[in-house]
Coordinates of C-alpha atoms and ligand atoms in Angstrom, one line a residue:
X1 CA -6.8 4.0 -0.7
X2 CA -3.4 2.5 0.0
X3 CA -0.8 3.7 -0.9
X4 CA 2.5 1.8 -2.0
X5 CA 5.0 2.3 0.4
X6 CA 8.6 3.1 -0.8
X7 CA 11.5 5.8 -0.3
X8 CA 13.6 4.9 -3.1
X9 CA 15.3 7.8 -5.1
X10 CA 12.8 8.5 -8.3
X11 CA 15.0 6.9 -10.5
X12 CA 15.1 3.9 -9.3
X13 CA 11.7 3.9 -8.6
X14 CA 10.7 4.3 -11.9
X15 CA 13.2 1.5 -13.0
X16 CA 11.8 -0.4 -10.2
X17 CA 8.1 0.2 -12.0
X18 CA 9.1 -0.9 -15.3
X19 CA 11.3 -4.1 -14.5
X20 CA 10.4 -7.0 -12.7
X21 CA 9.5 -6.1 -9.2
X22 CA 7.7 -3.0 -9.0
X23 CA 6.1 -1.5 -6.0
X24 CA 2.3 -1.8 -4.9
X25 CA -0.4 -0.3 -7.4
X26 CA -2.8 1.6 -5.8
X27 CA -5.5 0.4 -4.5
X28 CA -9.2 0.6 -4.6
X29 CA -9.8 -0.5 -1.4
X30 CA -8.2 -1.2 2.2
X31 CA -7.7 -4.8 2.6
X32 CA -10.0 -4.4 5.6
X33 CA -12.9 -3.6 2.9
X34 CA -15.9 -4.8 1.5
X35 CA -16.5 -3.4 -1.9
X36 CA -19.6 -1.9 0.1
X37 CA -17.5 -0.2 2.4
X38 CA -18.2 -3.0 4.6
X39 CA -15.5 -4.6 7.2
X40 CA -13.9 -7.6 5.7
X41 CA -13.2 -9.8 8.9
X42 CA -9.7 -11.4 8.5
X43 CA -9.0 -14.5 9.9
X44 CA -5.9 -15.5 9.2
X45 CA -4.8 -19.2 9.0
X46 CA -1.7 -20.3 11.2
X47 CA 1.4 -21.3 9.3
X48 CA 4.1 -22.3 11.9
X49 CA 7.8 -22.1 11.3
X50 CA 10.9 -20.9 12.7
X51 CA 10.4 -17.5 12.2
X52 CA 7.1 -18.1 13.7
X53 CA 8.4 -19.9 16.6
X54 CA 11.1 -17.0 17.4
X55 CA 8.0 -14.7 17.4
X56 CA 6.4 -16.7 19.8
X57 CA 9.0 -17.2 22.1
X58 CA 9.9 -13.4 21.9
X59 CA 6.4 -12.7 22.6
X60 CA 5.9 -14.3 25.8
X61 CA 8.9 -13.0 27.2
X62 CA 7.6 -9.7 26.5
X63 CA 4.1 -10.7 28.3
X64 CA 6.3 -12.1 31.5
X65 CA 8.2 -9.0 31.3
X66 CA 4.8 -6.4 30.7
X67 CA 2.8 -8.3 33.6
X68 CA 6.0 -9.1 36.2
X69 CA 7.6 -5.7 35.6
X70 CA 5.4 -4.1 38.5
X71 CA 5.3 -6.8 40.8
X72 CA 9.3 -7.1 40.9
X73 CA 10.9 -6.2 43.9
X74 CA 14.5 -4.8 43.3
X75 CA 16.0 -3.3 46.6
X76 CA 12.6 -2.0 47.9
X77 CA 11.4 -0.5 44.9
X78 CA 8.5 -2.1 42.1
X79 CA 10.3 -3.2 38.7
X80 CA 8.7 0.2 36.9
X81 CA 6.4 2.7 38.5
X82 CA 5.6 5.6 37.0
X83 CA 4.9 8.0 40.0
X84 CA 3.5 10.9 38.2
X85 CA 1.4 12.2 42.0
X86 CA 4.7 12.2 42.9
X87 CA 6.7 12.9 39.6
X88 CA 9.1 9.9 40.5
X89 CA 10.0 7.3 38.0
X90 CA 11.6 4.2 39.4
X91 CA 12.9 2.1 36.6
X92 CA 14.5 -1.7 38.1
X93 CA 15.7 -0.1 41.0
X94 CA 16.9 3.4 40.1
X95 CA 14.6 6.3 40.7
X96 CA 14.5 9.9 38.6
X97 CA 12.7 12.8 39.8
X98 CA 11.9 15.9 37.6
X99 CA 15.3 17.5 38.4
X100 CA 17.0 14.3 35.9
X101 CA 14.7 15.8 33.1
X102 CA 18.0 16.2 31.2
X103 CA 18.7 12.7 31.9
X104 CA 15.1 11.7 30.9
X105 CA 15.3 13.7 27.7
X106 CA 18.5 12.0 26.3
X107 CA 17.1 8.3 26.9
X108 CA 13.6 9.5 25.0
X109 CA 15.7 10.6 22.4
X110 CA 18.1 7.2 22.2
X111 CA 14.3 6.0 22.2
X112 CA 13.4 7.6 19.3
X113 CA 16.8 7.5 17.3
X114 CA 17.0 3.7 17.9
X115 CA 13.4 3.2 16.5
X116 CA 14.4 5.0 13.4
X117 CA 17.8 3.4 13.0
X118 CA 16.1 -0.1 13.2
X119 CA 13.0 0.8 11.1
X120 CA 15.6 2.3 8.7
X121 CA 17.8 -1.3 8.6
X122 CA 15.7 -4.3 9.2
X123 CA 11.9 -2.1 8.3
X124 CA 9.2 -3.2 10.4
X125 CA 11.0 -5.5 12.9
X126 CA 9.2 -3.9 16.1
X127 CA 5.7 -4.5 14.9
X128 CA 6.7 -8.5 13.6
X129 CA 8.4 -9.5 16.4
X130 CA 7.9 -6.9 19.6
X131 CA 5.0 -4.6 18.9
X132 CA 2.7 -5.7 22.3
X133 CA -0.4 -5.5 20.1
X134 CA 0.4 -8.5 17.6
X135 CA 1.9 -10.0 20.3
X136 CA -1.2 -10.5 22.4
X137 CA -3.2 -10.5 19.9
X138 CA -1.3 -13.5 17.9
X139 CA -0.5 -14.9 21.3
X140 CA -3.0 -14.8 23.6
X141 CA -6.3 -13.8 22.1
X142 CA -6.0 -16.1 18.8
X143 CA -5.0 -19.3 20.4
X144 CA -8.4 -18.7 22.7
X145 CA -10.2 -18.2 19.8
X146 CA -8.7 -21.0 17.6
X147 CA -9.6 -23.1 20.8
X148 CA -12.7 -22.5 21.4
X149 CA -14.0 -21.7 17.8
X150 CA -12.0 -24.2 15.9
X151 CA -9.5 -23.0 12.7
X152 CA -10.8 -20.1 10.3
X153 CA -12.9 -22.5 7.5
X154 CA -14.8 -24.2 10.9
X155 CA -15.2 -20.3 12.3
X156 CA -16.3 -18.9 9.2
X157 CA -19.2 -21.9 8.6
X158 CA -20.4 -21.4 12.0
X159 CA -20.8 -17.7 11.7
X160 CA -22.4 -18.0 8.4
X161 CA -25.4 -20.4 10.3
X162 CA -28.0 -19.5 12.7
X163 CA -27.3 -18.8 16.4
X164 CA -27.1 -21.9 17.8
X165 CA -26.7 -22.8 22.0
X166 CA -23.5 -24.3 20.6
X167 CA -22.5 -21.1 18.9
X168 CA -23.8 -19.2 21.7
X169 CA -21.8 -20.6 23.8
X170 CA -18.5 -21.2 22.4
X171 CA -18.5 -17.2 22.2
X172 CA -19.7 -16.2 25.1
X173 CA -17.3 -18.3 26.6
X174 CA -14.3 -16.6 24.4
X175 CA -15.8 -13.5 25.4
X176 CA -15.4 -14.2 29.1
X177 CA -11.9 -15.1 28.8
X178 CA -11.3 -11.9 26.4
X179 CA -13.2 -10.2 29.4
X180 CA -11.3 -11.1 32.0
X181 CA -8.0 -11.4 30.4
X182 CA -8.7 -7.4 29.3
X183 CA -9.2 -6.6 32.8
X184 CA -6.0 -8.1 34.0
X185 CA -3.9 -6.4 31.7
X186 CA -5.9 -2.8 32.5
X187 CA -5.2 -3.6 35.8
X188 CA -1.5 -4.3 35.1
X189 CA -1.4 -0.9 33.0
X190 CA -2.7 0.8 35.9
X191 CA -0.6 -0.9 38.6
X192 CA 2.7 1.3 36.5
X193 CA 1.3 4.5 37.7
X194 CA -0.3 3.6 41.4
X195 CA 1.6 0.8 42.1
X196 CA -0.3 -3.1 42.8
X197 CA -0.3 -2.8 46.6
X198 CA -2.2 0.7 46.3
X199 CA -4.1 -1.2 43.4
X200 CA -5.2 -4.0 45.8
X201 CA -6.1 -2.2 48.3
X202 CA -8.2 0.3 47.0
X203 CA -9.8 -2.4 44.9
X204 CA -11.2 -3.9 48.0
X205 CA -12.4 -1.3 49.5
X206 CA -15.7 0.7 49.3
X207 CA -16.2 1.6 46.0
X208 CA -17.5 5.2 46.1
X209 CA -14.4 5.7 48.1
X210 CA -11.9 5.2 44.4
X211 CA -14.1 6.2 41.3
X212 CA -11.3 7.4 39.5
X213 CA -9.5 4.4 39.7
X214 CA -12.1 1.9 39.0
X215 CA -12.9 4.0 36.1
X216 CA -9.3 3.9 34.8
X217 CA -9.3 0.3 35.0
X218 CA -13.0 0.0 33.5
X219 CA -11.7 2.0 30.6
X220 CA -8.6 0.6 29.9
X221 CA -10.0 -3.1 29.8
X222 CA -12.9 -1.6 27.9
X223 CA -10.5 -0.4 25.0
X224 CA -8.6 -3.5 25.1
X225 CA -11.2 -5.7 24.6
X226 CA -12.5 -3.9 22.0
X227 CA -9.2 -3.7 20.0
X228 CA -8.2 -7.2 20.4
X229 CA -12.2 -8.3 20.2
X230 CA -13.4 -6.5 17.0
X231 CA -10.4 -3.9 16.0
X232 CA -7.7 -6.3 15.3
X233 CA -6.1 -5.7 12.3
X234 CA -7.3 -2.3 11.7
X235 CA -5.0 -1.0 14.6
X236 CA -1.7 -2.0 12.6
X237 CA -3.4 -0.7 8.9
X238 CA -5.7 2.4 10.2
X239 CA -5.1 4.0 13.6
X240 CA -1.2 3.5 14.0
X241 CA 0.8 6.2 13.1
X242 CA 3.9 4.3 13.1
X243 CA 3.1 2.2 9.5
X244 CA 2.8 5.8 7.8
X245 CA 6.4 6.6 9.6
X246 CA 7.9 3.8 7.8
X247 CA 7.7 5.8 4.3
X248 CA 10.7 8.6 5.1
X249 CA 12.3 5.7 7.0
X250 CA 13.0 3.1 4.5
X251 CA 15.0 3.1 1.6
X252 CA 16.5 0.4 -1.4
X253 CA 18.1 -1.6 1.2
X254 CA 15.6 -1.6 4.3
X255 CA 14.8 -5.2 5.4
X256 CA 11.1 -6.3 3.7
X257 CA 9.6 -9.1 3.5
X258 CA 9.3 -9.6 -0.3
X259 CA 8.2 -11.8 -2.9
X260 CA 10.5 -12.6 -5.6
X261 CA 8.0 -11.7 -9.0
X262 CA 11.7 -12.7 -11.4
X263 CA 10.9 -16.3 -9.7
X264 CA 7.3 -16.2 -9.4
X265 CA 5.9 -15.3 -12.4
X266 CA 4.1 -15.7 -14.5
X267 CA 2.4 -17.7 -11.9
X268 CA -0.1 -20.3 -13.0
X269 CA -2.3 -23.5 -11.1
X270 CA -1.1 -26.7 -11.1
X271 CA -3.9 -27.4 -14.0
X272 CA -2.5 -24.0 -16.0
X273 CA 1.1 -24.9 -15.5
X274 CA 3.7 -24.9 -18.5
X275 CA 6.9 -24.6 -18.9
X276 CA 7.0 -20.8 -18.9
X277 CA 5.3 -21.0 -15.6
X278 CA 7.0 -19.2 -12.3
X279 CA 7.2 -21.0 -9.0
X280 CA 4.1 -19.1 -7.4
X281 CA 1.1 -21.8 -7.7
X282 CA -0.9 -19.3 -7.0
X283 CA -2.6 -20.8 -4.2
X284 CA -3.0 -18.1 -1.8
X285 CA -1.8 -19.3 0.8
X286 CA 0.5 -16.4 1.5
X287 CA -3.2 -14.2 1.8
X288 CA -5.0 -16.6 3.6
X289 CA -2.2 -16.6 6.7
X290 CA -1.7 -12.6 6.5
X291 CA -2.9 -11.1 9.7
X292 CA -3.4 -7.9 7.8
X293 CA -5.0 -10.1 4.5
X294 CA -2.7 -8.7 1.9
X295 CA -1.5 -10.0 -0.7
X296 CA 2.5 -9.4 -0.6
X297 CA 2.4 -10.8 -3.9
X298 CA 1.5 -6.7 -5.2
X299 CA 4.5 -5.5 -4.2
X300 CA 5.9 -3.6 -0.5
X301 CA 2.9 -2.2 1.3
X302 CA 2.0 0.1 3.9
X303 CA 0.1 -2.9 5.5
X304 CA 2.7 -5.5 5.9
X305 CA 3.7 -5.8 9.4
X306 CA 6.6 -8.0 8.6
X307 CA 5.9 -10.7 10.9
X308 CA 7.1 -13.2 7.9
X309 CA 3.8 -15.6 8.2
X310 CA 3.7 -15.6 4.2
X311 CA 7.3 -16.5 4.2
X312 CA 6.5 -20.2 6.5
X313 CA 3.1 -20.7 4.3
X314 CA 4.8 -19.9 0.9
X315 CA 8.1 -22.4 2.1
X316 CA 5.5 -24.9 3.0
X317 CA 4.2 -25.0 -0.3
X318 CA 7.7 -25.0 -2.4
X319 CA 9.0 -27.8 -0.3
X320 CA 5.2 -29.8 -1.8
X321 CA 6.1 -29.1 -4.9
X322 CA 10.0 -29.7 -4.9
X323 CA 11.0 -25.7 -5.5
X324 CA 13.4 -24.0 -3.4
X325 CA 12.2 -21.9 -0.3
X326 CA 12.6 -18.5 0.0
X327 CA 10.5 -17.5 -3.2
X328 CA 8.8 -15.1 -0.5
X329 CA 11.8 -13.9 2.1
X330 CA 13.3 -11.4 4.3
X331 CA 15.1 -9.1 1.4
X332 CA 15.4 -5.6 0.2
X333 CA 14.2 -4.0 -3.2
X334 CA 17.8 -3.9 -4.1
X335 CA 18.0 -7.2 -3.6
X336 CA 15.5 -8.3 -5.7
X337 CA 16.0 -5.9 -8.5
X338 CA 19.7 -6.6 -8.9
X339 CA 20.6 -9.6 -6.8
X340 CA 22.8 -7.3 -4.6
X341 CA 22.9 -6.6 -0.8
X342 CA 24.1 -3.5 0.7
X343 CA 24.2 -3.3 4.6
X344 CA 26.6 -0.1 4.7
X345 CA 25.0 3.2 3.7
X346 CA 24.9 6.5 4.8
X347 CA 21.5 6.6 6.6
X348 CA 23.6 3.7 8.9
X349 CA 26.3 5.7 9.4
X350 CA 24.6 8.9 10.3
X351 CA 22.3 7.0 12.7
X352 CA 25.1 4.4 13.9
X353 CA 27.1 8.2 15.0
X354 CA 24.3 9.7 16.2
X355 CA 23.4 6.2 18.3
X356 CA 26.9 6.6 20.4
X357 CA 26.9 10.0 20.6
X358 CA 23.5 10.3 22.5
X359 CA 24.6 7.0 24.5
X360 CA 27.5 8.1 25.3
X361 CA 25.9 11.4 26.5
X362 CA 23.4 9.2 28.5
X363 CA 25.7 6.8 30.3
X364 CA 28.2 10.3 31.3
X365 CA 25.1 12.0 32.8
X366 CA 24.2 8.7 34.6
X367 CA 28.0 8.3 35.7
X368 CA 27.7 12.4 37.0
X369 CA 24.2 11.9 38.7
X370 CA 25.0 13.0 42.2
X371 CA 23.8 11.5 45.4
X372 CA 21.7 14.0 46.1
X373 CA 20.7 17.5 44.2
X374 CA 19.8 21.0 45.9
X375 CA 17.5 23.5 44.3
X376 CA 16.8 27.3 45.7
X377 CA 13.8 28.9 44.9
X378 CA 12.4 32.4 45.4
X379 CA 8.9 31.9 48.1
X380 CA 6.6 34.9 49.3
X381 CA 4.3 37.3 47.5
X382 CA 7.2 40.0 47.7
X383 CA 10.7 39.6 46.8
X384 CA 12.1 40.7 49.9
X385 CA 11.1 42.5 53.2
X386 CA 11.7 45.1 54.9
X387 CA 11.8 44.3 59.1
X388 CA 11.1 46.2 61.9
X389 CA 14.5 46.2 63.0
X390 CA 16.1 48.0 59.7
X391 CA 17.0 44.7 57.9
X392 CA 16.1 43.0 54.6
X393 CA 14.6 39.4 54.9
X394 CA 14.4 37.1 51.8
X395 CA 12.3 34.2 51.9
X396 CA 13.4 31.0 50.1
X397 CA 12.6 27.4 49.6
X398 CA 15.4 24.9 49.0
X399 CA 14.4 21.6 47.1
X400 CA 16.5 18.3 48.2
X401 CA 16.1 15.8 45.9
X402 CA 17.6 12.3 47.8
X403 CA 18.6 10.4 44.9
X404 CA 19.8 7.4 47.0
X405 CA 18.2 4.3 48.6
X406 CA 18.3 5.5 52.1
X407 CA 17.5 8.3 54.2
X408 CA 20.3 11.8 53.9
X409 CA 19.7 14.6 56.6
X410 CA 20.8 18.1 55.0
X411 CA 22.1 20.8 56.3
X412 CA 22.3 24.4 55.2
X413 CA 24.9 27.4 55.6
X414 CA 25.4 30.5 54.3
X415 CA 28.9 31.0 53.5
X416 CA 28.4 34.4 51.4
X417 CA 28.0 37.7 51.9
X418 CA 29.7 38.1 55.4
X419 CA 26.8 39.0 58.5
X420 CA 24.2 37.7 57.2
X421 CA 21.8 35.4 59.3
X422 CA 20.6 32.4 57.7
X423 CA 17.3 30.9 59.4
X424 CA 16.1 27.5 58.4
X425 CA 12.7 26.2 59.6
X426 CA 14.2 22.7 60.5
X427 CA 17.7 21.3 60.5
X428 CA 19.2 19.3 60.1
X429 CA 16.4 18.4 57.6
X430 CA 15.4 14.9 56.6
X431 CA 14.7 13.0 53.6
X432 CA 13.2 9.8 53.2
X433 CA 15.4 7.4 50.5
X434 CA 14.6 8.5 47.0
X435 CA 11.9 11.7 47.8
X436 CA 12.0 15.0 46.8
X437 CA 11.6 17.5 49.8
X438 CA 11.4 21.1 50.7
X439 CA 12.6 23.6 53.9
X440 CA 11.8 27.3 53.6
X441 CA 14.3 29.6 54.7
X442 CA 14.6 33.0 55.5
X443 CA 17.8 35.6 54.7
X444 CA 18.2 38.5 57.2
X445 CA 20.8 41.1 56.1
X446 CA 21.6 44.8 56.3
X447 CA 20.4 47.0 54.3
X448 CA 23.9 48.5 53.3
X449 CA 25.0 44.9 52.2
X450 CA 23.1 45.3 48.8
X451 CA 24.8 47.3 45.7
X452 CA 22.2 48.2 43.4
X453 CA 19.5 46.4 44.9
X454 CA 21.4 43.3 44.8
X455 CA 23.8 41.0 46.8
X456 CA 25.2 37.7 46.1
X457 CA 24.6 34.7 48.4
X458 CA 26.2 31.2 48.3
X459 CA 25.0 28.4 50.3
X460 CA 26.8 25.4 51.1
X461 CA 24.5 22.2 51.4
X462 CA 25.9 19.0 53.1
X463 CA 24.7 15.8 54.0
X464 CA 24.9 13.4 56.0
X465 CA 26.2 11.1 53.3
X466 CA 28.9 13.2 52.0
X467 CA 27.5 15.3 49.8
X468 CA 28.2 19.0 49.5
X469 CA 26.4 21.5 47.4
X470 CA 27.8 25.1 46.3
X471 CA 24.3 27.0 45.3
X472 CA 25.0 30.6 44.3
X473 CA 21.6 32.9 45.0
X474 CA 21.5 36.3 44.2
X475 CA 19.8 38.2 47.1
X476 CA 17.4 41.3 46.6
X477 CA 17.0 44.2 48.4
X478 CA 15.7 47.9 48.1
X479 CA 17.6 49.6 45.0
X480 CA 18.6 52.8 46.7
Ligands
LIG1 S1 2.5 -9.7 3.9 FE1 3.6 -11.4 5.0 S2 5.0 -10.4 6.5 FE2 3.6 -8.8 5.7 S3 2.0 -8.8 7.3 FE3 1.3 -10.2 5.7 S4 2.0 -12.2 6.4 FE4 3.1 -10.7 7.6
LIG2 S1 2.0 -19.0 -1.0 FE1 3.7 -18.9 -2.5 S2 3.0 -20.2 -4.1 FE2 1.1 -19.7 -2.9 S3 0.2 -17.9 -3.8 FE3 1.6 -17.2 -2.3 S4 3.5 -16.8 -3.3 FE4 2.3 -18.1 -4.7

């Protein structure tokens, strides 16, 4: 069942339901359906416009962006790489190890909040306009099809005949390109997280020798093809989450598209018209051209994607029969109930505060990142040791994470307690440009340095590039 999507207050939901533009009634079916339970194939016709040309312009700088991003070179490093071997992630030329978790946790969030600020304002912009599954599939796999199969009515005869070698061929043929298309973006998709010249080379090799990556890349372009070959729709109206998000997210004033019922009804066929008639000819044209087959005429719905190919159809056909456009538009329920707009509300505010204050918060913790970061860590089965010669020994590790482009060499002292002997494994230690790396060192001290089992250490780390680390550690010994 669908359900009509809406997070008005009740009260003006119910006036909503009893005047002229209510929401959605339910349902029997998905859009998707056969009465049998069948899938309905939707095959949507092409209305092009303005909106329709933004979206396509929008949508193939995304593509550049998705399929370049990897192979970019910005001083030394890939566009994106998502190191997770070696939990680094290099985004255009900055690199962030685990220890910028912090860092990492704020932009998810400024992630997250800006999603819900622009659902919340303009409703389901992402999926219209940026959402990489309509894109390709509108985009890239479409136009194959439309080439090769011919438009929608031509499609919909052919399948409805015998296998012919014509038909045969025409779709093997799109399948081919679906095939291989699929397998360059898996290949892409993987090239974030091993990089393309690791990519390359293990795809030339032997190929016992990389299983695991031949079966990422099998799999990915397996699932790809099969969502943009046979899924399609049902992505955007079953299987994503976000469409059922957009319920707590929207309210009076969110951006839909919308279709104005005050104007449009009663609608009647040019044969049926009078003069009580609405604009709406009721030609369908505005369900013939919806990738998700709705009919926006019913009211907002869960399976509108917003990508406004109604709107260019239902202009198309006002400007034939001399009526203004816009009788389907980018609006609001407010807007169509009363006539009035309202941008400023508190949902803006709240999220418009919230917005700069995680930014904010992001940008000072970029500003404060340090050249380089210094982390000690407790090593050994024990934690300490008791030597031959009387004294207490404590084993460490200190992490170096080099947060800059070039190689730092570290050094570490112990400037606290007094007489103790500090012994590092190697130093001064080197790390390469943007690596994490770790020395184990060893605390020898005197037994009678230790008050209650405990003494308290600070290290001083310097580099080689002028950075210099206070660490405080506290030291353990025997509580006697
Ligand atoms: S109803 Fe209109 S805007 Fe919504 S998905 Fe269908 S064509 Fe796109
Ligand atoms: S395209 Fe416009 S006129 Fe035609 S059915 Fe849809 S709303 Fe009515």
């Amino acid at each position: 069942m669908v359900e009509p999507t809406t997070s008005c207050e009740d009260a003006e939901h119910k006036k909503r339901s009893s005047g002229p533009f209510s929401v959605a009634p339910k349902e029997e079916l998905l859009y998707s359906l056969e009465v049998d339970g069948s899938r309905k194939w939707i095959d949507p016709v092409l209305s092009r416009g303005p909106f329709w040309r933004i979206r396509l312009a929008l949508g193939w700088v995304l593509i550049a962006t998705f399929v370049l991003a990897p192979h970019l070179n910005i001083g030394g490093k890939p566009g994106i790489f998502l190191d997770l071997g070696n939990r680094q992630f290099t985004f255009f030329g900055a690199t962030f190890h685990p220890t910028d978790s912090l860092l990492l946790l704020a932009f998810g969030v400024l992630v997250i909040l800006t999603v819900f600020a622009v659902t919340s304002v303009w409703g389901r912009l992402w999926c219209g306009y940026a959402c990489p599954h309509p894109v390709y599939l509108e985009f890239v796999f479409r136009p194959i099809e439309r080439w090769l199969e011919g438009s929608p009515s031509q499609r919909r005869r052919r399948d409805g005949g015998p296998w012919t070698l014509g038909r045969l061929g025409r779709k093997s043929i799109k399948w081919l390109f679906y095939a291989a298309i699929s397998t360059i973006l898996a290949c892409t998709f993987v090239a974030y997280f091993v990089g393309w010249p690791t990519l390359c080379s293990t795809l030339i090799s032997a190929p016992t020798t990389h299983t695991h990556m031949l079966a990422a890349v099998g799999l990915t372009a397996i699932l790809v093809f099969i969502d943009f070959a046979h899924f399609r729709d049902q992505m955007c109206t079953v299987a994503c989450p976000y469409g059922r998000l957009q319920t707590v997210l929207y309210d009076c004033d969110t951006v839909i598209v919308g279709y104005d019922k005050k104007r449009g009804e009663p609608r009647a066929r040019k044969r049926d018209r009078d003069d009580s008639s609405g604009d709406c000819v009721d030609c369908g044209r505005c369900i013939a051209t919806c990738p998700t087959g709705m009919d926006i005429r019913r009211g907002l719905q869960m399976e509108c994607i917003g990508c406004a190919q109604c709107v260019e159809a239902c202009d198309e056909v006002m400007l034939k029969t001399d009526k203004p456009t816009g009788l389907i538009r980018y609006t609001s329920l407010r807007e169509l109930d009363t006539g009035k707009k309202k941008f400023l509300r508190p949902r803006v505010f709240v999220y418009g505060v919230l917005l700069v204050l995680v930014g904010a918060a992001l940008v000072g913790m970029t500003a404060a990142r340090t050249h380089a970061s210094a982390e000690l860590l407790r090593s050994g089965r024990e934690p300490f040791r008791e030597l031959p010669t009387g004294e207490i020994a404590n084993m460490l590790r200190v992490r170096f994470t080099n947060n800059l482009p070039l190689r730092q060499s570290f050094t570490v002292v112990l400037a606290e307690p007094k007489g103790a002997e500090l012994v590092v494994s190697q130093s001064p230690f080197v790390v390469d440009a943007d690596a994490v790396a770790t020395v184990n060192v060893v605390v020898k001290l005197s037994e009678t340095m230790f008050k209650r089992g405990r003494a308290d250490g600070v290290f001083v780390i310097e580099s080689d590039a002028g950075v210099r680390i206070e660490e405080a550690f506290i030291l353990l010994g025997p509580y006697r």
